[in-house]
């Protein structure tokens, strides 16, 4: 995927849900506060991350690992499915962290060969996702705490959603014009 298409998809995908938060901050805040302990979201995100990781492993062509690929597939599929069975507490946060890490790889790969300094917006965002993904994997209750803080009142919800909407639209505009 080229960086232009990725930037438009990321920008719109990140920004457009924020409109709901601006229009209905109480409902948005309640939905966000339920996310960290949501088992359906957790299973969905963890399985998405597992399948995505296994796809990346299949694409890998390091000769030293070729004979071990079947074992690695079974091991990583077992870890992903086992997490859904045995790690029910904050599973949504852990699944989201895995997806953030995998998305960051796609972002950095797409920006690698683009010859403009504006690509650093995507690269810095990707590295922020990597740091957040590692941090939330280690201590998932921190995401809960951040979400509770960000949704403590309607004004905070609207301000956060407005800032995220502006950033998402900025990234989409970069995708349409610069990349």
mmCIF file with all atom_site columns, C-alpha atoms in Angstrom:
data_model
loop_
_atom_site.group_PDB
_atom_site.id
_atom_site.type_symbol
_atom_site.label_atom_id
_atom_site.label_alt_id
_atom_site.label_comp_id
_atom_site.label_asym_id
_atom_site.label_entity_id
_atom_site.label_seq_id
_atom_site.pdbx_PDB_ins_code
_atom_site.Cartn_x
_atom_site.Cartn_y
_atom_site.Cartn_z
_atom_site.occupancy
_atom_site.B_iso_or_equiv
_atom_site.pdbx_formal_charge
_atom_site.auth_seq_id
_atom_site.auth_comp_id
_atom_site.auth_asym_id
_atom_site.auth_atom_id
_atom_site.pdbx_PDB_model_num
ATOM 1   C CA . UNK A 1 1   ? 0.000   0.000   0.000  1.00 0.00 ? 1   UNK A CA 1
ATOM 2   C CA . UNK A 1 2   ? 1.394   3.399   -0.876 1.00 0.00 ? 2   UNK A CA 1
ATOM 3   C CA . UNK A 1 3   ? 1.657   6.175   1.682  1.00 0.00 ? 3   UNK A CA 1
ATOM 4   C CA . UNK A 1 4   ? -0.977  8.351   0.016  1.00 0.00 ? 4   UNK A CA 1
ATOM 5   C CA . UNK A 1 5   ? -3.702  5.743   0.318  1.00 0.00 ? 5   UNK A CA 1
ATOM 6   C CA . UNK A 1 6   ? -2.591  4.743   3.806  1.00 0.00 ? 6   UNK A CA 1
ATOM 7   C CA . UNK A 1 7   ? -2.582  8.358   5.015  1.00 0.00 ? 7   UNK A CA 1
ATOM 8   C CA . UNK A 1 8   ? -6.100  8.960   3.699  1.00 0.00 ? 8   UNK A CA 1
ATOM 9   C CA . UNK A 1 9   ? -7.402  5.740   5.277  1.00 0.00 ? 9   UNK A CA 1
ATOM 10  C CA . UNK A 1 10  ? -5.645  6.382   8.583  1.00 0.00 ? 10  UNK A CA 1
ATOM 11  C CA . UNK A 1 11  ? -6.659  10.021  8.719  1.00 0.00 ? 11  UNK A CA 1
ATOM 12  C CA . UNK A 1 12  ? -10.316 9.395   7.958  1.00 0.00 ? 12  UNK A CA 1
ATOM 13  C CA . UNK A 1 13  ? -10.438 6.237   10.080 1.00 0.00 ? 13  UNK A CA 1
ATOM 14  C CA . UNK A 1 14  ? -8.927  8.096   13.025 1.00 0.00 ? 14  UNK A CA 1
ATOM 15  C CA . UNK A 1 15  ? -10.789 11.357  12.569 1.00 0.00 ? 15  UNK A CA 1
ATOM 16  C CA . UNK A 1 16  ? -14.329 10.516  11.544 1.00 0.00 ? 16  UNK A CA 1
ATOM 17  C CA . UNK A 1 17  ? -15.377 8.630   14.708 1.00 0.00 ? 17  UNK A CA 1
ATOM 18  C CA . UNK A 1 18  ? -14.458 11.753  16.656 1.00 0.00 ? 18  UNK A CA 1
ATOM 19  C CA . UNK A 1 19  ? -17.447 13.549  15.132 1.00 0.00 ? 19  UNK A CA 1
ATOM 20  C CA . UNK A 1 20  ? -19.702 11.304  17.217 1.00 0.00 ? 20  UNK A CA 1
ATOM 21  C CA . UNK A 1 21  ? -17.763 12.333  20.329 1.00 0.00 ? 21  UNK A CA 1
ATOM 22  C CA . UNK A 1 22  ? -18.216 16.009  19.509 1.00 0.00 ? 22  UNK A CA 1
ATOM 23  C CA . UNK A 1 23  ? -21.938 15.619  18.848 1.00 0.00 ? 23  UNK A CA 1
ATOM 24  C CA . UNK A 1 24  ? -22.763 13.183  21.683 1.00 0.00 ? 24  UNK A CA 1
ATOM 25  C CA . UNK A 1 25  ? -19.998 13.413  24.268 1.00 0.00 ? 25  UNK A CA 1
ATOM 26  C CA . UNK A 1 26  ? -21.867 11.589  27.053 1.00 0.00 ? 26  UNK A CA 1
ATOM 27  C CA . UNK A 1 27  ? -22.622 8.519   24.934 1.00 0.00 ? 27  UNK A CA 1
ATOM 28  C CA . UNK A 1 28  ? -19.133 8.563   23.415 1.00 0.00 ? 28  UNK A CA 1
ATOM 29  C CA . UNK A 1 29  ? -17.537 8.803   26.856 1.00 0.00 ? 29  UNK A CA 1
ATOM 30  C CA . UNK A 1 30  ? -19.585 5.915   28.188 1.00 0.00 ? 30  UNK A CA 1
ATOM 31  C CA . UNK A 1 31  ? -18.645 3.723   25.217 1.00 0.00 ? 31  UNK A CA 1
ATOM 32  C CA . UNK A 1 32  ? -14.968 4.603   25.606 1.00 0.00 ? 32  UNK A CA 1
ATOM 33  C CA . UNK A 1 33  ? -15.012 3.815   29.334 1.00 0.00 ? 33  UNK A CA 1
ATOM 34  C CA . UNK A 1 34  ? -16.471 0.357   28.629 1.00 0.00 ? 34  UNK A CA 1
ATOM 35  C CA . UNK A 1 35  ? -13.776 -0.498  26.042 1.00 0.00 ? 35  UNK A CA 1
ATOM 36  C CA . UNK A 1 36  ? -10.862 -1.703  28.240 1.00 0.00 ? 36  UNK A CA 1
ATOM 37  C CA . UNK A 1 37  ? -12.867 -4.556  29.779 1.00 0.00 ? 37  UNK A CA 1
ATOM 38  C CA . UNK A 1 38  ? -14.959 -5.389  26.718 1.00 0.00 ? 38  UNK A CA 1
ATOM 39  C CA . UNK A 1 39  ? -14.571 -9.091  26.034 1.00 0.00 ? 39  UNK A CA 1
ATOM 40  C CA . UNK A 1 40  ? -16.081 -9.016  22.497 1.00 0.00 ? 40  UNK A CA 1
ATOM 41  C CA . UNK A 1 41  ? -13.741 -6.177  21.465 1.00 0.00 ? 41  UNK A CA 1
ATOM 42  C CA . UNK A 1 42  ? -10.873 -8.042  23.087 1.00 0.00 ? 42  UNK A CA 1
ATOM 43  C CA . UNK A 1 43  ? -11.492 -11.287 21.242 1.00 0.00 ? 43  UNK A CA 1
ATOM 44  C CA . UNK A 1 44  ? -11.966 -9.471  17.943 1.00 0.00 ? 44  UNK A CA 1
ATOM 45  C CA . UNK A 1 45  ? -8.833  -7.377  18.276 1.00 0.00 ? 45  UNK A CA 1
ATOM 46  C CA . UNK A 1 46  ? -6.703  -10.235 19.584 1.00 0.00 ? 46  UNK A CA 1
ATOM 47  C CA . UNK A 1 47  ? -7.785  -12.557 16.770 1.00 0.00 ? 47  UNK A CA 1
ATOM 48  C CA . UNK A 1 48  ? -7.241  -9.778  14.213 1.00 0.00 ? 48  UNK A CA 1
ATOM 49  C CA . UNK A 1 49  ? -3.753  -9.219  15.615 1.00 0.00 ? 49  UNK A CA 1
ATOM 50  C CA . UNK A 1 50  ? -2.998  -12.937 15.606 1.00 0.00 ? 50  UNK A CA 1
ATOM 51  C CA . UNK A 1 51  ? -4.115  -13.411 12.006 1.00 0.00 ? 51  UNK A CA 1
ATOM 52  C CA . UNK A 1 52  ? -2.245  -10.296 10.919 1.00 0.00 ? 52  UNK A CA 1
ATOM 53  C CA . UNK A 1 53  ? 0.929   -11.443 12.685 1.00 0.00 ? 53  UNK A CA 1
ATOM 54  C CA . UNK A 1 54  ? 0.673   -14.906 11.147 1.00 0.00 ? 54  UNK A CA 1
ATOM 55  C CA . UNK A 1 55  ? 0.274   -13.278 7.725  1.00 0.00 ? 55  UNK A CA 1
ATOM 56  C CA . UNK A 1 56  ? 3.449   -11.269 8.358  1.00 0.00 ? 56  UNK A CA 1
ATOM 57  C CA . UNK A 1 57  ? 5.239   -14.437 9.454  1.00 0.00 ? 57  UNK A CA 1
ATOM 58  C CA . UNK A 1 58  ? 4.145   -16.200 6.269  1.00 0.00 ? 58  UNK A CA 1
ATOM 59  C CA . UNK A 1 59  ? 5.583   -13.343 4.177  1.00 0.00 ? 59  UNK A CA 1
ATOM 60  C CA . UNK A 1 60  ? 8.942   -13.533 5.970  1.00 0.00 ? 60  UNK A CA 1
ATOM 61  C CA . UNK A 1 61  ? 11.612  -15.232 3.878  1.00 0.00 ? 61  UNK A CA 1
ATOM 62  C CA . UNK A 1 62  ? 14.542  -15.727 6.239  1.00 0.00 ? 62  UNK A CA 1
ATOM 63  C CA . UNK A 1 63  ? 16.053  -19.080 5.283  1.00 0.00 ? 63  UNK A CA 1
ATOM 64  C CA . UNK A 1 64  ? 17.181  -19.936 8.823  1.00 0.00 ? 64  UNK A CA 1
ATOM 65  C CA . UNK A 1 65  ? 13.558  -19.920 10.029 1.00 0.00 ? 65  UNK A CA 1
ATOM 66  C CA . UNK A 1 66  ? 11.994  -21.701 7.052  1.00 0.00 ? 66  UNK A CA 1
ATOM 67  C CA . UNK A 1 67  ? 12.124  -25.152 8.659  1.00 0.00 ? 67  UNK A CA 1
ATOM 68  C CA . UNK A 1 68  ? 10.680  -23.769 11.897 1.00 0.00 ? 68  UNK A CA 1
ATOM 69  C CA . UNK A 1 69  ? 7.738   -21.928 10.322 1.00 0.00 ? 69  UNK A CA 1
ATOM 70  C CA . UNK A 1 70  ? 5.134   -24.636 11.020 1.00 0.00 ? 70  UNK A CA 1
ATOM 71  C CA . UNK A 1 71  ? 6.160   -24.728 14.667 1.00 0.00 ? 71  UNK A CA 1
ATOM 72  C CA . UNK A 1 72  ? 6.151   -20.923 14.869 1.00 0.00 ? 72  UNK A CA 1
ATOM 73  C CA . UNK A 1 73  ? 2.705   -20.772 13.264 1.00 0.00 ? 73  UNK A CA 1
ATOM 74  C CA . UNK A 1 74  ? 1.327   -23.210 15.830 1.00 0.00 ? 74  UNK A CA 1
ATOM 75  C CA . UNK A 1 75  ? 3.059   -21.424 18.696 1.00 0.00 ? 75  UNK A CA 1
ATOM 76  C CA . UNK A 1 76  ? 1.867   -17.919 17.769 1.00 0.00 ? 76  UNK A CA 1
ATOM 77  C CA . UNK A 1 77  ? -1.652  -19.075 16.885 1.00 0.00 ? 77  UNK A CA 1
ATOM 78  C CA . UNK A 1 78  ? -1.773  -20.818 20.261 1.00 0.00 ? 78  UNK A CA 1
ATOM 79  C CA . UNK A 1 79  ? -0.598  -17.666 22.035 1.00 0.00 ? 79  UNK A CA 1
ATOM 80  C CA . UNK A 1 80  ? -3.238  -15.537 20.298 1.00 0.00 ? 80  UNK A CA 1
ATOM 81  C CA . UNK A 1 81  ? -6.080  -17.947 20.947 1.00 0.00 ? 81  UNK A CA 1
ATOM 82  C CA . UNK A 1 82  ? -4.788  -18.748 24.436 1.00 0.00 ? 82  UNK A CA 1
ATOM 83  C CA . UNK A 1 83  ? -4.807  -15.064 25.297 1.00 0.00 ? 83  UNK A CA 1
ATOM 84  C CA . UNK A 1 84  ? -8.522  -14.972 24.456 1.00 0.00 ? 84  UNK A CA 1
ATOM 85  C CA . UNK A 1 85  ? -9.147  -17.906 26.777 1.00 0.00 ? 85  UNK A CA 1
ATOM 86  C CA . UNK A 1 86  ? -6.820  -17.181 29.695 1.00 0.00 ? 86  UNK A CA 1
ATOM 87  C CA . UNK A 1 87  ? -6.300  -13.371 29.661 1.00 0.00 ? 87  UNK A CA 1
ATOM 88  C CA . UNK A 1 88  ? -9.852  -12.099 29.844 1.00 0.00 ? 88  UNK A CA 1
ATOM 89  C CA . UNK A 1 89  ? -8.947  -9.139  32.071 1.00 0.00 ? 89  UNK A CA 1
ATOM 90  C CA . UNK A 1 90  ? -8.125  -6.121  29.848 1.00 0.00 ? 90  UNK A CA 1
ATOM 91  C CA . UNK A 1 91  ? -8.093  -8.336  26.755 1.00 0.00 ? 91  UNK A CA 1
ATOM 92  C CA . UNK A 1 92  ? -9.378  -5.443  24.638 1.00 0.00 ? 92  UNK A CA 1
ATOM 93  C CA . UNK A 1 93  ? -6.420  -3.292  25.666 1.00 0.00 ? 93  UNK A CA 1
ATOM 94  C CA . UNK A 1 94  ? -3.936  -6.061  24.917 1.00 0.00 ? 94  UNK A CA 1
ATOM 95  C CA . UNK A 1 95  ? -5.564  -6.808  21.566 1.00 0.00 ? 95  UNK A CA 1
ATOM 96  C CA . UNK A 1 96  ? -5.572  -3.105  20.712 1.00 0.00 ? 96  UNK A CA 1
ATOM 97  C CA . UNK A 1 97  ? -1.881  -2.920  21.637 1.00 0.00 ? 97  UNK A CA 1
ATOM 98  C CA . UNK A 1 98  ? -1.047  -5.796  19.283 1.00 0.00 ? 98  UNK A CA 1
ATOM 99  C CA . UNK A 1 99  ? -2.977  -4.150  16.448 1.00 0.00 ? 99  UNK A CA 1
ATOM 100 C CA . UNK A 1 100 ? -1.225  -0.810  17.139 1.00 0.00 ? 100 UNK A CA 1
ATOM 101 C CA . UNK A 1 101 ? 2.175   -2.493  16.866 1.00 0.00 ? 101 UNK A CA 1
ATOM 102 C CA . UNK A 1 102 ? 1.271   -4.195  13.593 1.00 0.00 ? 102 UNK A CA 1
ATOM 103 C CA . UNK A 1 103 ? -0.247  -1.005  12.177 1.00 0.00 ? 103 UNK A CA 1
ATOM 104 C CA . UNK A 1 104 ? 2.930   0.888   13.063 1.00 0.00 ? 104 UNK A CA 1
ATOM 105 C CA . UNK A 1 105 ? 4.932   -1.585  10.957 1.00 0.00 ? 105 UNK A CA 1
ATOM 106 C CA . UNK A 1 106 ? 2.707   -0.894  7.957  1.00 0.00 ? 106 UNK A CA 1
ATOM 107 C CA . UNK A 1 107 ? 3.010   2.860   8.507  1.00 0.00 ? 107 UNK A CA 1
ATOM 108 C CA . UNK A 1 108 ? 6.810   2.820   8.695  1.00 0.00 ? 108 UNK A CA 1
ATOM 109 C CA . UNK A 1 109 ? 7.106   0.475   5.710  1.00 0.00 ? 109 UNK A CA 1
ATOM 110 C CA . UNK A 1 110 ? 4.867   2.712   3.597  1.00 0.00 ? 110 UNK A CA 1
ATOM 111 C CA . UNK A 1 111 ? 6.756   5.876   4.547  1.00 0.00 ? 111 UNK A CA 1
ATOM 112 C CA . UNK A 1 112 ? 10.205  4.401   4.024  1.00 0.00 ? 112 UNK A CA 1
ATOM 113 C CA . UNK A 1 113 ? 10.712  5.360   0.374  1.00 0.00 ? 113 UNK A CA 1
ATOM 114 C CA . UNK A 1 114 ? 8.659   8.551   0.189  1.00 0.00 ? 114 UNK A CA 1
ATOM 115 C CA . UNK A 1 115 ? 10.865  11.555  -0.537 1.00 0.00 ? 115 UNK A CA 1
ATOM 116 C CA . UNK A 1 116 ? 9.310   14.323  1.541  1.00 0.00 ? 116 UNK A CA 1
ATOM 117 C CA . UNK A 1 117 ? 9.843   15.465  5.084  1.00 0.00 ? 117 UNK A CA 1
ATOM 118 C CA . UNK A 1 118 ? 6.074   15.306  5.654  1.00 0.00 ? 118 UNK A CA 1
ATOM 119 C CA . UNK A 1 119 ? 6.427   11.519  5.869  1.00 0.00 ? 119 UNK A CA 1
ATOM 120 C CA . UNK A 1 120 ? 7.801   12.129  9.359  1.00 0.00 ? 120 UNK A CA 1
ATOM 121 C CA . UNK A 1 121 ? 4.239   12.875  10.513 1.00 0.00 ? 121 UNK A CA 1
ATOM 122 C CA . UNK A 1 122 ? 3.357   9.249   9.751  1.00 0.00 ? 122 UNK A CA 1
ATOM 123 C CA . UNK A 1 123 ? 6.655   7.875   11.066 1.00 0.00 ? 123 UNK A CA 1
ATOM 124 C CA . UNK A 1 124 ? 6.443   9.778   14.362 1.00 0.00 ? 124 UNK A CA 1
ATOM 125 C CA . UNK A 1 125 ? 2.824   8.677   14.731 1.00 0.00 ? 125 UNK A CA 1
ATOM 126 C CA . UNK A 1 126 ? 3.940   5.080   14.123 1.00 0.00 ? 126 UNK A CA 1
ATOM 127 C CA . UNK A 1 127 ? 6.635   5.297   16.776 1.00 0.00 ? 127 UNK A CA 1
ATOM 128 C CA . UNK A 1 128 ? 4.128   6.790   19.204 1.00 0.00 ? 128 UNK A CA 1
ATOM 129 C CA . UNK A 1 129 ? 1.899   3.770   18.489 1.00 0.00 ? 129 UNK A CA 1
ATOM 130 C CA . UNK A 1 130 ? 4.841   1.455   19.153 1.00 0.00 ? 130 UNK A CA 1
ATOM 131 C CA . UNK A 1 131 ? 5.592   3.074   22.506 1.00 0.00 ? 131 UNK A CA 1
ATOM 132 C CA . UNK A 1 132 ? 1.913   3.085   23.470 1.00 0.00 ? 132 UNK A CA 1
ATOM 133 C CA . UNK A 1 133 ? 1.504   -0.526  22.330 1.00 0.00 ? 133 UNK A CA 1
ATOM 134 C CA . UNK A 1 134 ? 4.410   -1.694  24.468 1.00 0.00 ? 134 UNK A CA 1
ATOM 135 C CA . UNK A 1 135 ? 3.289   0.373   27.449 1.00 0.00 ? 135 UNK A CA 1
ATOM 136 C CA . UNK A 1 136 ? -0.324  -0.821  27.283 1.00 0.00 ? 136 UNK A CA 1
ATOM 137 C CA . UNK A 1 137 ? 0.785   -4.443  26.856 1.00 0.00 ? 137 UNK A CA 1
ATOM 138 C CA . UNK A 1 138 ? 2.847   -4.263  30.027 1.00 0.00 ? 138 UNK A CA 1
ATOM 139 C CA . UNK A 1 139 ? 0.354   -2.251  32.070 1.00 0.00 ? 139 UNK A CA 1
ATOM 140 C CA . UNK A 1 140 ? -3.107  -2.323  30.455 1.00 0.00 ? 140 UNK A CA 1
ATOM 141 C CA . UNK A 1 141 ? -4.800  -0.564  33.370 1.00 0.00 ? 141 UNK A CA 1
ATOM 142 C CA . UNK A 1 142 ? -2.984  2.600   32.267 1.00 0.00 ? 142 UNK A CA 1
ATOM 143 C CA . UNK A 1 143 ? -5.157  2.777   29.154 1.00 0.00 ? 143 UNK A CA 1
ATOM 144 C CA . UNK A 1 144 ? -8.217  2.474   31.355 1.00 0.00 ? 144 UNK A CA 1
ATOM 145 C CA . UNK A 1 145 ? -6.929  5.294   33.529 1.00 0.00 ? 145 UNK A CA 1
ATOM 146 C CA . UNK A 1 146 ? -6.175  7.498   30.508 1.00 0.00 ? 146 UNK A CA 1
ATOM 147 C CA . UNK A 1 147 ? -9.582  6.818   28.997 1.00 0.00 ? 147 UNK A CA 1
ATOM 148 C CA . UNK A 1 148 ? -11.321 7.590   32.276 1.00 0.00 ? 148 UNK A CA 1
ATOM 149 C CA . UNK A 1 149 ? -9.354  10.822  32.584 1.00 0.00 ? 149 UNK A CA 1
ATOM 150 C CA . UNK A 1 150 ? -10.124 11.806  28.972 1.00 0.00 ? 150 UNK A CA 1
ATOM 151 C CA . UNK A 1 151 ? -13.836 11.168  29.437 1.00 0.00 ? 151 UNK A CA 1
ATOM 152 C CA . UNK A 1 152 ? -14.250 12.650  32.919 1.00 0.00 ? 152 UNK A CA 1
ATOM 153 C CA . UNK A 1 153 ? -16.586 15.374  31.632 1.00 0.00 ? 153 UNK A CA 1
ATOM 154 C CA . UNK A 1 154 ? -18.219 16.438  28.379 1.00 0.00 ? 154 UNK A CA 1
ATOM 155 C CA . UNK A 1 155 ? -15.882 19.364  27.817 1.00 0.00 ? 155 UNK A CA 1
ATOM 156 C CA . UNK A 1 156 ? -12.842 17.069  27.989 1.00 0.00 ? 156 UNK A CA 1
ATOM 157 C CA . UNK A 1 157 ? -14.481 14.625  25.575 1.00 0.00 ? 157 UNK A CA 1
ATOM 158 C CA . UNK A 1 158 ? -15.260 17.391  23.085 1.00 0.00 ? 158 UNK A CA 1
ATOM 159 C CA . UNK A 1 159 ? -11.769 18.891  23.307 1.00 0.00 ? 159 UNK A CA 1
ATOM 160 C CA . UNK A 1 160 ? -10.067 15.513  22.867 1.00 0.00 ? 160 UNK A CA 1
ATOM 161 C CA . UNK A 1 161 ? -12.319 14.547  19.993 1.00 0.00 ? 161 UNK A CA 1
ATOM 162 C CA . UNK A 1 162 ? -11.759 17.924  18.348 1.00 0.00 ? 162 UNK A CA 1
ATOM 163 C CA . UNK A 1 163 ? -7.987  17.566  18.567 1.00 0.00 ? 163 UNK A CA 1
ATOM 164 C CA . UNK A 1 164 ? -8.100  13.993  17.210 1.00 0.00 ? 164 UNK A CA 1
ATOM 165 C CA . UNK A 1 165 ? -10.461 15.039  14.408 1.00 0.00 ? 165 UNK A CA 1
ATOM 166 C CA . UNK A 1 166 ? -8.114  17.882  13.435 1.00 0.00 ? 166 UNK A CA 1
ATOM 167 C CA . UNK A 1 167 ? -5.128  15.521  13.396 1.00 0.00 ? 167 UNK A CA 1
ATOM 168 C CA . UNK A 1 168 ? -7.014  12.905  11.385 1.00 0.00 ? 168 UNK A CA 1
ATOM 169 C CA . UNK A 1 169 ? -8.096  15.476  8.809  1.00 0.00 ? 169 UNK A CA 1
ATOM 170 C CA . UNK A 1 170 ? -4.527  16.822  8.652  1.00 0.00 ? 170 UNK A CA 1
ATOM 171 C CA . UNK A 1 171 ? -3.181  13.330  7.900  1.00 0.00 ? 171 UNK A CA 1
ATOM 172 C CA . UNK A 1 172 ? -5.917  12.756  5.287  1.00 0.00 ? 172 UNK A CA 1
ATOM 173 C CA . UNK A 1 173 ? -5.113  16.093  3.629  1.00 0.00 ? 173 UNK A CA 1
ATOM 174 C CA . UNK A 1 174 ? -1.441  15.094  3.531  1.00 0.00 ? 174 UNK A CA 1
ATOM 175 C CA . UNK A 1 175 ? -2.500  11.874  1.840  1.00 0.00 ? 175 UNK A CA 1
ATOM 176 C CA . UNK A 1 176 ? -4.566  13.728  -0.755 1.00 0.00 ? 176 UNK A CA 1
ATOM 177 C CA . UNK A 1 177 ? -2.015  16.479  -1.491 1.00 0.00 ? 177 UNK A CA 1
ATOM 178 C CA . UNK A 1 178 ? 1.567   15.730  -0.451 1.00 0.00 ? 178 UNK A CA 1
ATOM 179 C CA . UNK A 1 179 ? 2.053   11.975  -0.569 1.00 0.00 ? 179 UNK A CA 1
#
